[in-house]
Amino acid sequence: MKYLYMVLLAGVAAAPAKAQTYMTRNGEAGFYSKTPMEDIKAENKQVYAAIDRTKKTVAFTLLMRNFLFEKQLMQDHFNENYAESDKFPRAQFAGTYTGDVPATPGTYPVQVSGKLTIHGVTKDVQMPATLEVQGDKLTGKTQFSVDPNDYNIKIPALVREKIAAKIDVKVNAACQAVK
């Protein structure tokens, strides 16, 4: 009887009531540059993301070459001249969030802070975000701006008026509970 009690106790302790870690390989990231000369938009639907509710951590990584543009020429210029995707293939973020995100369904505002790496340059960043709980899914969403100069991305004078000084970025990661 004592043995059975120990086995049951160990089983309960090992099985948390709700999953705390969530992951996806199909998150989405996009950026938008609006100027009077031209609008530039790109989307990447192959973002790897992980959110841990216990540790309050958030991370994502993406391949720069997976950004798709409306025009192939824009995509080629982005990969070859600006992002230098062969030399700097990934962008990534790792950080923590403040704010409570209970297991009950709902959308919860949080503040995210961490390190964003683009073009081989890592910067400390902070941004508002939301975490939405729906069953065994946790969706993280955020919007923020990036200054290409902060990440040593050189914009030639010839096209400088076609690219905004601040690029608007959106990330949407619908993560599933890891079981």
PDB file of N, CA and C in Angstrom, residues 41-132:
ATOM      1  N   LYS A  41       6.460  45.820 -48.553  1.00  0.00           N
ATOM      2  CA  LYS A  41       5.865  44.902 -47.592  1.00  0.00           C
ATOM      3  C   LYS A  41       6.431  43.505 -47.837  1.00  0.00           C
ATOM      4  N   ALA A  42       6.721  42.793 -46.745  1.00  0.00           N
ATOM      5  CA  ALA A  42       7.209  41.419 -46.861  1.00  0.00           C
ATOM      6  C   ALA A  42       6.645  40.590 -45.718  1.00  0.00           C
ATOM      7  N   GLU A  43       6.452  39.298 -45.984  1.00  0.00           N
ATOM      8  CA  GLU A  43       5.934  38.388 -44.971  1.00  0.00           C
ATOM      9  C   GLU A  43       6.766  37.120 -44.921  1.00  0.00           C
ATOM     10  N   ASN A  44       6.878  36.579 -43.712  1.00  0.00           N
ATOM     11  CA  ASN A  44       7.596  35.328 -43.469  1.00  0.00           C
ATOM     12  C   ASN A  44       6.668  34.456 -42.633  1.00  0.00           C
ATOM     13  N   LYS A  45       6.288  33.299 -43.164  1.00  0.00           N
ATOM     14  CA  LYS A  45       5.353  32.415 -42.460  1.00  0.00           C
ATOM     15  C   LYS A  45       6.037  31.154 -41.938  1.00  0.00           C
ATOM     16  N   GLN A  46       7.341  31.266 -41.707  1.00  0.00           N
ATOM     17  CA  GLN A  46       8.104  30.129 -41.187  1.00  0.00           C
ATOM     18  C   GLN A  46       8.927  30.564 -39.978  1.00  0.00           C
ATOM     19  N   VAL A  47       8.269  31.210 -39.039  1.00  0.00           N
ATOM     20  CA  VAL A  47       8.939  31.700 -37.835  1.00  0.00           C
ATOM     21  C   VAL A  47       8.839  30.637 -36.744  1.00  0.00           C
ATOM     22  N   TYR A  48       9.980  30.285 -36.177  1.00  0.00           N
ATOM     23  CA  TYR A  48      10.017  29.378 -35.031  1.00  0.00           C
ATOM     24  C   TYR A  48       9.855  30.230 -33.778  1.00  0.00           C
ATOM     25  N   ALA A  49       8.912  29.840 -32.905  1.00  0.00           N
ATOM     26  CA  ALA A  49       8.674  30.619 -31.687  1.00  0.00           C
ATOM     27  C   ALA A  49       8.407  29.686 -30.513  1.00  0.00           C
ATOM     28  N   ALA A  50       8.780  30.154 -29.321  1.00  0.00           N
ATOM     29  CA  ALA A  50       8.521  29.416 -28.087  1.00  0.00           C
ATOM     30  C   ALA A  50       8.148  30.408 -26.993  1.00  0.00           C
ATOM     31  N   ILE A  51       7.148  30.042 -26.214  1.00  0.00           N
ATOM     32  CA  ILE A  51       6.702  30.851 -25.078  1.00  0.00           C
ATOM     33  C   ILE A  51       6.599  29.920 -23.875  1.00  0.00           C
ATOM     34  N   ASP A  52       7.185  30.317 -22.773  1.00  0.00           N
ATOM     35  CA  ASP A  52       7.117  29.531 -21.540  1.00  0.00           C
ATOM     36  C   ASP A  52       6.404  30.370 -20.481  1.00  0.00           C
ATOM     37  N   ARG A  53       5.206  29.940 -20.100  1.00  0.00           N
ATOM     38  CA  ARG A  53       4.421  30.712 -19.127  1.00  0.00           C
ATOM     39  C   ARG A  53       5.005  30.635 -17.726  1.00  0.00           C
ATOM     40  N   THR A  54       5.683  29.540 -17.378  1.00  0.00           N
ATOM     41  CA  THR A  54       6.268  29.413 -16.043  1.00  0.00           C
ATOM     42  C   THR A  54       7.452  30.353 -15.869  1.00  0.00           C
ATOM     43  N   LYS A  55       8.343  30.351 -16.856  1.00  0.00           N
ATOM     44  CA  LYS A  55       9.552  31.187 -16.790  1.00  0.00           C
ATOM     45  C   LYS A  55       9.313  32.595 -17.327  1.00  0.00           C
ATOM     46  N   LYS A  56       8.143  32.797 -17.952  1.00  0.00           N
ATOM     47  CA  LYS A  56       7.802  34.080 -18.579  1.00  0.00           C
ATOM     48  C   LYS A  56       8.833  34.480 -19.638  1.00  0.00           C
ATOM     49  N   THR A  57       9.194  33.501 -20.482  1.00  0.00           N
ATOM     50  CA  THR A  57      10.161  33.762 -21.548  1.00  0.00           C
ATOM     51  C   THR A  57       9.487  33.662 -22.916  1.00  0.00           C
ATOM     52  N   VAL A  58      10.055  34.389 -23.860  1.00  0.00           N
ATOM     53  CA  VAL A  58       9.590  34.403 -25.240  1.00  0.00           C
ATOM     54  C   VAL A  58      10.826  34.376 -26.127  1.00  0.00           C
ATOM     55  N   ALA A  59      10.769  33.589 -27.203  1.00  0.00           N
ATOM     56  CA  ALA A  59      11.881  33.562 -28.154  1.00  0.00           C
ATOM     57  C   ALA A  59      11.335  33.281 -29.547  1.00  0.00           C
ATOM     58  N   PHE A  60      11.981  33.871 -30.546  1.00  0.00           N
ATOM     59  CA  PHE A  60      11.666  33.498 -31.920  1.00  0.00           C
ATOM     60  C   PHE A  60      12.912  33.633 -32.773  1.00  0.00           C
ATOM     61  N   THR A  61      12.919  32.869 -33.845  1.00  0.00           N
ATOM     62  CA  THR A  61      14.002  32.947 -34.820  1.00  0.00           C
ATOM     63  C   THR A  61      13.402  32.730 -36.204  1.00  0.00           C
ATOM     64  N   LEU A  62      13.996  33.371 -37.196  1.00  0.00           N
ATOM     65  CA  LEU A  62      13.511  33.230 -38.564  1.00  0.00           C
ATOM     66  C   LEU A  62      14.673  33.357 -39.532  1.00  0.00           C
ATOM     67  N   LEU A  63      14.482  32.768 -40.701  1.00  0.00           N
ATOM     68  CA  LEU A  63      15.457  32.918 -41.777  1.00  0.00           C
ATOM     69  C   LEU A  63      15.074  34.139 -42.607  1.00  0.00           C
ATOM     70  N   MET A  64      16.043  35.004 -42.844  1.00  0.00           N
ATOM     71  CA  MET A  64      15.787  36.230 -43.603  1.00  0.00           C
ATOM     72  C   MET A  64      15.320  35.920 -45.027  1.00  0.00           C
ATOM     73  N   ARG A  65      15.836  34.853 -45.619  1.00  0.00           N
ATOM     74  CA  ARG A  65      15.460  34.490 -46.987  1.00  0.00           C
ATOM     75  C   ARG A  65      14.002  34.054 -47.111  1.00  0.00           C
ATOM     76  N   ASN A  66      13.356  33.757 -45.993  1.00  0.00           N
ATOM     77  CA  ASN A  66      11.959  33.326 -46.048  1.00  0.00           C
ATOM     78  C   ASN A  66      10.974  34.492 -46.128  1.00  0.00           C
ATOM     79  N   PHE A  67      11.470  35.729 -46.120  1.00  0.00           N
ATOM     80  CA  PHE A  67      10.580  36.868 -46.345  1.00  0.00           C
ATOM     81  C   PHE A  67      10.208  36.899 -47.824  1.00  0.00           C
ATOM     82  N   LEU A  68       8.916  36.968 -48.094  1.00  0.00           N
ATOM     83  CA  LEU A  68       8.420  37.026 -49.465  1.00  0.00           C
ATOM     84  C   LEU A  68       7.870  38.419 -49.736  1.00  0.00           C
ATOM     85  N   PHE A  69       8.237  38.957 -50.887  1.00  0.00           N
ATOM     86  CA  PHE A  69       7.849  40.306 -51.295  1.00  0.00           C
ATOM     87  C   PHE A  69       6.878  40.231 -52.467  1.00  0.00           C
ATOM     88  N   GLU A  70       6.182  41.337 -52.704  1.00  0.00           N
ATOM     89  CA  GLU A  70       5.266  41.440 -53.830  1.00  0.00           C
ATOM     90  C   GLU A  70       6.025  41.335 -55.157  1.00  0.00           C
ATOM     91  N   LYS A  71       7.209  41.931 -55.194  1.00  0.00           N
ATOM     92  CA  LYS A  71       8.020  41.939 -56.415  1.00  0.00           C
ATOM     93  C   LYS A  71       9.320  41.173 -56.173  1.00  0.00           C
ATOM     94  N   GLN A  72       9.653  40.305 -57.102  1.00  0.00           N
ATOM     95  CA  GLN A  72      10.869  39.500 -56.974  1.00  0.00           C
ATOM     96  C   GLN A  72      12.120  40.371 -56.885  1.00  0.00           C
ATOM     97  N   LEU A  73      12.143  41.477 -57.620  1.00  0.00           N
ATOM     98  CA  LEU A  73      13.306  42.362 -57.589  1.00  0.00           C
ATOM     99  C   LEU A  73      13.525  42.931 -56.186  1.00  0.00           C
ATOM    100  N   MET A  74      12.437  43.286 -55.495  1.00  0.00           N
ATOM    101  CA  MET A  74      12.562  43.772 -54.110  1.00  0.00           C
ATOM    102  C   MET A  74      13.161  42.686 -53.219  1.00  0.00           C
ATOM    103  N   GLN A  75      12.696  41.465 -53.410  1.00  0.00           N
ATOM    104  CA  GLN A  75      13.189  40.346 -52.607  1.00  0.00           C
ATOM    105  C   GLN A  75      14.679  40.120 -52.860  1.00  0.00           C
ATOM    106  N   ASP A  76      15.084  40.177 -54.111  1.00  0.00           N
ATOM    107  CA  ASP A  76      16.503  40.000 -54.449  1.00  0.00           C
ATOM    108  C   ASP A  76      17.356  41.100 -53.822  1.00  0.00           C
ATOM    109  N   HIS A  77      16.917  42.345 -53.951  1.00  0.00           N
ATOM    110  CA  HIS A  77      17.673  43.461 -53.363  1.00  0.00           C
ATOM    111  C   HIS A  77      17.744  43.338 -51.846  1.00  0.00           C
ATOM    112  N   PHE A  78      16.632  42.970 -51.222  1.00  0.00           N
ATOM    113  CA  PHE A  78      16.605  42.798 -49.768  1.00  0.00           C
ATOM    114  C   PHE A  78      17.644  41.763 -49.327  1.00  0.00           C
ATOM    115  N   ASN A  79      17.634  40.597 -49.962  1.00  0.00           N
ATOM    116  CA  ASN A  79      18.538  39.518 -49.553  1.00  0.00           C
ATOM    117  C   ASN A  79      19.999  39.784 -49.892  1.00  0.00           C
ATOM    118  N   GLU A  80      20.250  40.386 -51.042  1.00  0.00           N
ATOM    119  CA  GLU A  80      21.631  40.584 -51.485  1.00  0.00           C
ATOM    120  C   GLU A  80      22.258  41.867 -50.944  1.00  0.00           C
ATOM    121  N   ASN A  81      21.516  42.963 -50.941  1.00  0.00           N
ATOM    122  CA  ASN A  81      22.111  44.267 -50.643  1.00  0.00           C
ATOM    123  C   ASN A  81      21.868  44.787 -49.229  1.00  0.00           C
ATOM    124  N   TYR A  82      20.728  44.488 -48.644  1.00  0.00           N
ATOM    125  CA  TYR A  82      20.383  45.080 -47.347  1.00  0.00           C
ATOM    126  C   TYR A  82      20.557  44.087 -46.199  1.00  0.00           C
ATOM    127  N   ALA A  83      19.794  43.004 -46.219  1.00  0.00           N
ATOM    128  CA  ALA A  83      19.890  42.008 -45.141  1.00  0.00           C
ATOM    129  C   ALA A  83      21.170  41.187 -45.251  1.00  0.00           C
ATOM    130  N   GLU A  84      21.742  41.123 -46.449  1.00  0.00           N
ATOM    131  CA  GLU A  84      22.917  40.277 -46.696  1.00  0.00           C
ATOM    132  C   GLU A  84      22.669  38.886 -46.111  1.00  0.00           C
ATOM    133  N   SER A  85      21.597  38.268 -46.601  1.00  0.00           N
ATOM    134  CA  SER A  85      21.079  37.029 -46.025  1.00  0.00           C
ATOM    135  C   SER A  85      22.051  35.856 -46.055  1.00  0.00           C
ATOM    136  N   ASP A  86      22.984  35.834 -46.990  1.00  0.00           N
ATOM    137  CA  ASP A  86      23.988  34.763 -46.980  1.00  0.00           C
ATOM    138  C   ASP A  86      24.942  34.925 -45.804  1.00  0.00           C
ATOM    139  N   LYS A  87      25.293  36.148 -45.494  1.00  0.00           N
ATOM    140  CA  LYS A  87      26.225  36.443 -44.397  1.00  0.00           C
ATOM    141  C   LYS A  87      25.524  36.442 -43.038  1.00  0.00           C
ATOM    142  N   PHE A  88      24.281  36.928 -42.997  1.00  0.00           N
ATOM    143  CA  PHE A  88      23.493  37.026 -41.760  1.00  0.00           C
ATOM    144  C   PHE A  88      22.146  36.337 -41.994  1.00  0.00           C
ATOM    145  N   PRO A  89      22.112  35.009 -41.966  1.00  0.00           N
ATOM    146  CA  PRO A  89      20.905  34.282 -42.376  1.00  0.00           C
ATOM    147  C   PRO A  89      19.704  34.396 -41.440  1.00  0.00           C
ATOM    148  N   ARG A  90      19.925  34.713 -40.171  1.00  0.00           N
ATOM    149  CA  ARG A  90      18.827  34.699 -39.197  1.00  0.00           C
ATOM    150  C   ARG A  90      18.623  36.037 -38.501  1.00  0.00           C
ATOM    151  N   ALA A  91      17.387  36.236 -38.091  1.00  0.00           N
ATOM    152  CA  ALA A  91      17.052  37.270 -37.110  1.00  0.00           C
ATOM    153  C   ALA A  91      16.462  36.508 -35.935  1.00  0.00           C
ATOM    154  N   GLN A  92      16.733  36.981 -34.734  1.00  0.00           N
ATOM    155  CA  GLN A  92      16.189  36.280 -33.575  1.00  0.00           C
ATOM    156  C   GLN A  92      15.950  37.222 -32.410  1.00  0.00           C
ATOM    157  N   PHE A  93      15.072  36.774 -31.538  1.00  0.00           N
ATOM    158  CA  PHE A  93      14.745  37.517 -30.328  1.00  0.00           C
ATOM    159  C   PHE A  93      14.670  36.527 -29.179  1.00  0.00           C
ATOM    160  N   ALA A  94      15.189  36.925 -28.032  1.00  0.00           N
ATOM    161  CA  ALA A  94      15.048  36.145 -26.803  1.00  0.00           C
ATOM    162  C   ALA A  94      14.847  37.124 -25.663  1.00  0.00           C
ATOM    163  N   GLY A  95      13.797  36.892 -24.876  1.00  0.00           N
ATOM    164  CA  GLY A  95      13.531  37.811 -23.783  1.00  0.00           C
ATOM    165  C   GLY A  95      12.520  37.276 -22.795  1.00  0.00           C
ATOM    166  N   THR A  96      12.040  38.180 -21.975  1.00  0.00           N
ATOM    167  CA  THR A  96      11.065  37.847 -20.942  1.00  0.00           C
ATOM    168  C   THR A  96       9.891  38.812 -21.042  1.00  0.00           C
ATOM    169  N   TYR A  97       8.809  38.441 -20.376  1.00  0.00           N
ATOM    170  CA  TYR A  97       7.667  39.349 -20.337  1.00  0.00           C
ATOM    171  C   TYR A  97       7.216  39.558 -18.899  1.00  0.00           C
ATOM    172  N   THR A  98       6.613  40.720 -18.678  1.00  0.00           N
ATOM    173  CA  THR A  98       6.007  41.021 -17.385  1.00  0.00           C
ATOM    174  C   THR A  98       4.507  41.099 -17.589  1.00  0.00           C
ATOM    175  N   GLY A  99       3.781  40.698 -16.600  1.00  0.00           N
ATOM    176  CA  GLY A  99       2.329  40.650 -16.686  1.00  0.00           C
ATOM    177  C   GLY A  99       1.870  39.227 -16.426  1.00  0.00           C
ATOM    178  N   ASP A 100       0.663  39.093 -15.926  1.00  0.00           N
ATOM    179  CA  ASP A 100       0.123  37.774 -15.614  1.00  0.00           C
ATOM    180  C   ASP A 100      -0.618  37.202 -16.808  1.00  0.00           C
ATOM    181  N   VAL A 101      -0.360  35.918 -17.083  1.00  0.00           N
ATOM    182  CA  VAL A 101      -1.041  35.201 -18.151  1.00  0.00           C
ATOM    183  C   VAL A 101      -1.555  33.892 -17.557  1.00  0.00           C
ATOM    184  N   PRO A 102      -2.770  33.909 -17.005  1.00  0.00           N
ATOM    185  CA  PRO A 102      -3.317  32.688 -16.426  1.00  0.00           C
ATOM    186  C   PRO A 102      -3.706  31.684 -17.511  1.00  0.00           C
ATOM    187  N   ALA A 103      -4.039  30.480 -17.113  1.00  0.00           N
ATOM    188  CA  ALA A 103      -4.420  29.436 -18.063  1.00  0.00           C
ATOM    189  C   ALA A 103      -5.841  29.621 -18.581  1.00  0.00           C
ATOM    190  N   THR A 104      -6.595  30.541 -18.004  1.00  0.00           N
ATOM    191  CA  THR A 104      -7.976  30.749 -18.442  1.00  0.00           C
ATOM    192  C   THR A 104      -8.011  31.484 -19.781  1.00  0.00           C
ATOM    193  N   PRO A 105      -8.964  31.131 -20.652  1.00  0.00           N
ATOM    194  CA  PRO A 105      -9.046  31.780 -21.959  1.00  0.00           C
ATOM    195  C   PRO A 105      -9.174  33.297 -21.837  1.00  0.00           C
ATOM    196  N   GLY A 106      -8.484  33.988 -22.723  1.00  0.00           N
ATOM    197  CA  GLY A 106      -8.529  35.443 -22.743  1.00  0.00           C
ATOM    198  C   GLY A 106      -7.290  36.015 -23.395  1.00  0.00           C
ATOM    199  N   THR A 107      -7.294  37.326 -23.572  1.00  0.00           N
ATOM    200  CA  THR A 107      -6.157  38.043 -24.147  1.00  0.00           C
ATOM    201  C   THR A 107      -5.568  38.931 -23.065  1.00  0.00           C
ATOM    202  N   TYR A 108      -4.258  38.803 -22.862  1.00  0.00           N
ATOM    203  CA  TYR A 108      -3.595  39.476 -21.753  1.00  0.00           C
ATOM    204  C   TYR A 108      -2.473  40.377 -22.266  1.00  0.00           C
ATOM    205  N   PRO A 109      -2.491  41.662 -21.903  1.00  0.00           N
ATOM    206  CA  PRO A 109      -1.401  42.560 -22.302  1.00  0.00           C
ATOM    207  C   PRO A 109      -0.159  42.278 -21.461  1.00  0.00           C
ATOM    208  N   VAL A 110       0.988  42.288 -22.119  1.00  0.00           N
ATOM    209  CA  VAL A 110       2.268  42.093 -21.435  1.00  0.00           C
ATOM    210  C   VAL A 110       3.279  43.091 -21.989  1.00  0.00           C
ATOM    211  N   GLN A 111       4.357  43.261 -21.278  1.00  0.00           N
ATOM    212  CA  GLN A 111       5.485  44.073 -21.748  1.00  0.00           C
ATOM    213  C   GLN A 111       6.652  43.116 -21.955  1.00  0.00           C
ATOM    214  N   VAL A 112       7.213  43.116 -23.149  1.00  0.00           N
ATOM    215  CA  VAL A 112       8.301  42.205 -23.494  1.00  0.00           C
ATOM    216  C   VAL A 112       9.606  42.988 -23.559  1.00  0.00           C
ATOM    217  N   SER A 113      10.661  42.418 -23.004  1.00  0.00           N
ATOM    218  CA  SER A 113      11.990  43.028 -23.134  1.00  0.00           C
ATOM    219  C   SER A 113      12.999  41.914 -23.357  1.00  0.00           C
ATOM    220  N   GLY A 114      14.004  42.223 -24.166  1.00  0.00           N
ATOM    221  CA  GLY A 114      15.010  41.214 -24.465  1.00  0.00           C
ATOM    222  C   GLY A 114      15.993  41.709 -25.499  1.00  0.00           C
ATOM    223  N   LYS A 115      16.628  40.763 -26.168  1.00  0.00           N
ATOM    224  CA  LYS A 115      17.665  41.067 -27.148  1.00  0.00           C
ATOM    225  C   LYS A 115      17.202  40.652 -28.541  1.00  0.00           C
ATOM    226  N   LEU A 116      17.221  41.629 -29.455  1.00  0.00           N
ATOM    227  CA  LEU A 116      16.856  41.407 -30.849  1.00  0.00           C
ATOM    228  C   LEU A 116      18.131  41.452 -31.679  1.00  0.00           C
ATOM    229  N   THR A 117      18.351  40.393 -32.458  1.00  0.00           N
ATOM    230  CA  THR A 117      19.531  40.320 -33.323  1.00  0.00           C
ATOM    231  C   THR A 117      19.091  40.328 -34.780  1.00  0.00           C
ATOM    232  N   ILE A 118      19.589  41.312 -35.513  1.00  0.00           N
ATOM    233  CA  ILE A 118      19.350  41.438 -36.951  1.00  0.00           C
ATOM    234  C   ILE A 118      20.674  41.850 -37.581  1.00  0.00           C
ATOM    235  N   HIS A 119      21.015  41.225 -38.709  1.00  0.00           N
ATOM    236  CA  HIS A 119      22.205  41.628 -39.462  1.00  0.00           C
ATOM    237  C   HIS A 119      23.470  41.526 -38.605  1.00  0.00           C
ATOM    238  N   GLY A 120      23.476  40.561 -37.665  1.00  0.00           N
ATOM    239  CA  GLY A 120      24.646  40.346 -36.814  1.00  0.00           C
ATOM    240  C   GLY A 120      24.790  41.318 -35.663  1.00  0.00           C
ATOM    241  N   VAL A 121      23.830  42.222 -35.497  1.00  0.00           N
ATOM    242  CA  VAL A 121      23.879  43.229 -34.431  1.00  0.00           C
ATOM    243  C   VAL A 121      22.775  42.915 -33.419  1.00  0.00           C
ATOM    244  N   THR A 122      23.135  42.909 -32.144  1.00  0.00           N
ATOM    245  CA  THR A 122      22.177  42.626 -31.075  1.00  0.00           C
ATOM    246  C   THR A 122      21.909  43.896 -30.278  1.00  0.00           C
ATOM    247  N   LYS A 123      20.630  44.191 -30.099  1.00  0.00           N
ATOM    248  CA  LYS A 123      20.208  45.381 -29.348  1.00  0.00           C
ATOM    249  C   LYS A 123      19.179  44.976 -28.290  1.00  0.00           C
ATOM    250  N   ASP A 124      19.199  45.702 -27.163  1.00  0.00           N
ATOM    251  CA  ASP A 124      18.152  45.553 -26.159  1.00  0.00           C
ATOM    252  C   ASP A 124      16.912  46.272 -26.661  1.00  0.00           C
ATOM    253  N   VAL A 125      15.762  45.593 -26.589  1.00  0.00           N
ATOM    254  CA  VAL A 125      14.507  46.188 -27.045  1.00  0.00           C
ATOM    255  C   VAL A 125      13.403  45.926 -26.025  1.00  0.00           C
ATOM    256  N   GLN A 126      12.402  46.788 -26.056  1.00  0.00           N
ATOM    257  CA  GLN A 126      11.193  46.622 -25.249  1.00  0.00           C
ATOM    258  C   GLN A 126      10.005  46.904 -26.146  1.00  0.00           C
ATOM    259  N   MET A 127       8.924  46.148 -25.938  1.00  0.00           N
ATOM    260  CA  MET A 127       7.743  46.340 -26.768  1.00  0.00           C
ATOM    261  C   MET A 127       6.504  45.826 -26.052  1.00  0.00           C
ATOM    262  N   PRO A 128       5.366  46.439 -26.310  1.00  0.00           N
ATOM    263  CA  PRO A 128       4.123  45.877 -25.790  1.00  0.00           C
ATOM    264  C   PRO A 128       3.730  44.669 -26.636  1.00  0.00           C
ATOM    265  N   ALA A 129       3.025  43.744 -26.023  1.00  0.00           N
ATOM    266  CA  ALA A 129       2.563  42.558 -26.739  1.00  0.00           C
ATOM    267  C   ALA A 129       1.284  42.068 -26.082  1.00  0.00           C
ATOM    268  N   THR A 130       0.639  41.113 -26.736  1.00  0.00           N
ATOM    269  CA  THR A 130      -0.490  40.428 -26.119  1.00  0.00           C
ATOM    270  C   THR A 130      -0.241  38.933 -26.201  1.00  0.00           C
ATOM    271  N   LEU A 131      -0.702  38.223 -25.190  1.00  0.00           N
ATOM    272  CA  LEU A 131      -0.693  36.767 -25.189  1.00  0.00           C
ATOM    273  C   LEU A 131      -2.142  36.322 -25.045  1.00  0.00           C
ATOM    274  N   GLU A 132      -2.594  35.531 -26.016  1.00  0.00           N
ATOM    275  CA  GLU A 132      -3.982  35.070 -26.018  1.00  0.00           C
ATOM    276  C   GLU A 132      -4.026  33.576 -25.736  1.00  0.00           C
TER     277      GLU A 132
END
